[in-house]
Amino acid sequence: MNGIVVKEIKKKFNKKEVLKNINLQIKPGKIYGLLGRNGAGKSTLLSIIANRIFPNEGDVMLDGSTVFENDEALGQLYLMSERNLYSKGSKLKQLFVTTELLYGGFDYNYAQKLANIFELDLNQKFGKLSTGYRTIFKLIVSLCVPVKYVFLDEPVLGLDANHRELFYRELVDNYVKTGKTFVISTHLIEEIANSLEHVFVIRDGQIIVDGDVEDVLENAYLISGPVKEVEQYTSGLNVIGQETLGNIQGNYVFGELDSERILPDTVTVEKMDLQKLFINLTNVRGQKK
Amino acid sequence: MNGIVVKEIKKKFNKKEVLKNINLQIKPGKIYGLLGRNGAGKSTLLSIIANRIFPNEGDVMLDGSTVFENDEALGQLYLMSERNLYSKGSKLKQLFVTTELLYGGFDYNYAQKLANIFELDLNQKFGKLSTGYRTIFKLIVSLCVPVKYVFLDEPVLGLDANHRELFYRELVDNYVKTGKTFVISTHLIEEIANSLEHVFVIRDGQIIVDGDVEDVLENAYLISGPVKEVEQYTSGLNVIGQETLGNIQGNYVFGELDSERILPDTVTVEKMDLQKLFINLTNVRGQKK
């Protein structure tokens, strides 16, 4: 098939299984979210897909061919990672040139336009930038390399609210104009949820959710009301989390409700947003809050 | 008066005026937000209050006495800063002991309880921690030192959504139990807005908003509808930002509306949230989006 297929990827560091058996597909022309807690294996997975590290088992295919040690395939993938790979003494403008040597056809005009929008002076050296501006510089590079698949690992780390809003707009604008595929890993789920079409949730090295955001949220509910009625109404359903405030309880349910059950007047049903769903799915199991 | 008074603080770095003339009061027993864009001067202001750097002019008073080179006053202030001041080779447990030497009465039991909640092993060395866990460790220290005023600079940097939620709960819980004063500087405004009582917004080294969150938001509106009607209705009001989508326009207004004006049926008035207000107040002036 067209796109990227991740097949039975396993990865250990020392004796720790960081990725247990990852299977997923990334189709061209969508914006994906890769969500997971700190340490869940997101960055490892992205580094394997971009061939920065090797898995112990499994393969990553692009349009039917493995990406490992395949320069043509790798020229279609760009990973913006949390690690700073740039030399601190290099000027930003020079780093664009270096990027073009590796990936070809760098869009200098668009890079300059983005630098203006984010108020980034390209004559500075990389090492002089604050955390926020390092992220911004890396984002600009990611949007200007001529690849089909862009992977963004923590693209808003250290960005203030204004810069985050600018980035989300540029992302969607770029996506609409180019039809590129984006895979975004971020801890700020609520802010980006509206821009994502498909979501993967990774927990303890395994994919536990893989679906279109709309479909996933279709079955995510908060049922709240007096403790007894809520417990009764949600009994047997897939309750993934719980909150209480005095005599009022909220149960988070992921899965279909039972249409045969009668909803008491005192109990309300609301939809859960993506961040809340994520938190409940990835909290330590059994740890009721 | 009781509390902290920041009086006419000015600070230059090289020739750049980072703080122009800061005046504000921090009263005991409240949670304050100090909001500003990257580079606005927040961290400089907090470092001056905590006597880590000196201002060029002005004073900071605690309960009527200057805090500068005043050990008694400084023993009441704790600043958790973005910079990592801890030696990388020290074990976390050992760092608690070091903290107690400086501030006295460290709450080891509470620190252990927080470490359990955040799943942080205290036998690790500081240098081995990820960005997120360094933040968590610094948060634990901040909540366990026996001071009256706690300043948190970027307290959720690198934290995943679950850990952020845990932190917000512990913060409010600690505040209710101890009555301490917290001053929090963060880029994740929307998430913390409900926990803040009072807000300072700093722009270009000056305080541009200083008020109770409720009062501030009382006069923050989004007026949207067809371009012409919206322009007419908001003409002469304090329009701080604008968004358009085709023929629909949204004008952000900060200030009282004119109760004499008739609202056309096609125009809607909504309240603005704190993050949106912040973004509009601190965008480059004149830059309509």
Short mmCIF file of C-alpha atoms in Angstrom, two decimals, chain A residues 37-38 82 119 131-132 157-165 169 187-191 243 275-276 278-279 282-284 289, chain B residues 37-38 82 119 131-132 157-165 169 187-191 243 275-276 278-279 282-284 289:
data_model
loop_
_atom_site.label_atom_id
_atom_site.label_comp_id
_atom_site.label_asym_id
_atom_site.label_seq_id
_atom_site.Cartn_x
_atom_site.Cartn_y
_atom_site.Cartn_z
CA ARG A 37 3.18 9.77 28.52
CA ASN A 38 6.80 10.65 29.23
CA GLU A 82 13.69 17.17 20.91
CA GLU A 119 10.30 37.38 14.74
CA THR A 131 14.55 27.00 24.41
CA GLY A 132 11.50 28.51 22.72
CA LEU A 157 8.21 22.88 23.87
CA GLY A 158 8.99 26.25 25.46
CA LEU A 159 6.74 28.21 23.08
CA ASP A 160 4.54 30.92 24.56
CA ALA A 161 0.79 30.91 23.89
CA ASN A 162 1.05 33.35 20.97
CA HIS A 163 3.75 31.34 19.22
CA ARG A 164 1.84 28.11 19.78
CA GLU A 165 -1.25 29.61 18.16
CA ARG A 169 -2.20 27.97 12.07
CA HIS A 187 1.91 16.82 25.56
CA LEU A 188 -0.41 19.75 24.80
CA ILE A 189 -3.21 17.58 23.50
CA GLU A 190 -6.17 19.86 24.06
CA GLU A 191 -4.72 22.64 21.93
CA GLU A 243 -13.45 11.64 40.08
CA GLN A 275 -6.83 15.21 26.54
CA LYS A 276 -9.12 13.93 29.26
CA PHE A 278 -5.77 10.34 27.09
CA ILE A 279 -5.20 11.07 30.79
CA THR A 282 -2.77 6.28 30.46
CA ASN A 283 -3.02 6.72 34.20
CA VAL A 284 -1.46 3.92 36.19
CA LYS A 289 -8.03 9.32 41.47
CA ARG B 37 5.64 36.21 26.41
CA ASN B 38 9.08 34.69 26.05
CA GLU B 82 13.93 27.16 34.93
CA GLU B 119 6.48 7.92 40.59
CA THR B 131 13.36 17.29 31.46
CA GLY B 132 9.95 16.36 32.84
CA LEU B 157 7.83 22.46 31.43
CA GLY B 158 8.14 19.00 29.89
CA LEU B 159 5.36 17.47 32.03
CA ASP B 160 2.87 15.18 30.32
CA ALA B 161 -0.86 15.86 30.64
CA ASN B 162 -1.31 13.43 33.55
CA HIS B 163 1.51 14.96 35.57
CA ARG B 164 0.26 18.48 34.86
CA GLU B 165 -3.17 17.56 36.17
CA ARG B 169 -4.38 19.40 42.17
CA HIS B 187 2.88 29.53 29.19
CA LEU B 188 0.01 27.06 29.72
CA ILE B 189 -2.48 29.69 30.76
CA GLU B 190 -5.72 27.96 29.92
CA GLU B 191 -4.97 24.98 32.15
CA GLU B 243 -9.90 37.20 13.33
CA GLN B 275 -5.31 32.63 27.41
CA LYS B 276 -7.08 34.29 24.51
CA PHE B 278 -3.38 37.24 27.00
CA ILE B 279 -2.59 36.39 23.37
CA THR B 282 0.60 40.68 23.95
CA ASN B 283 0.63 40.26 20.20
CA VAL B 284 2.83 42.72 18.38
CA LYS B 289 -4.02 38.52 12.51
#
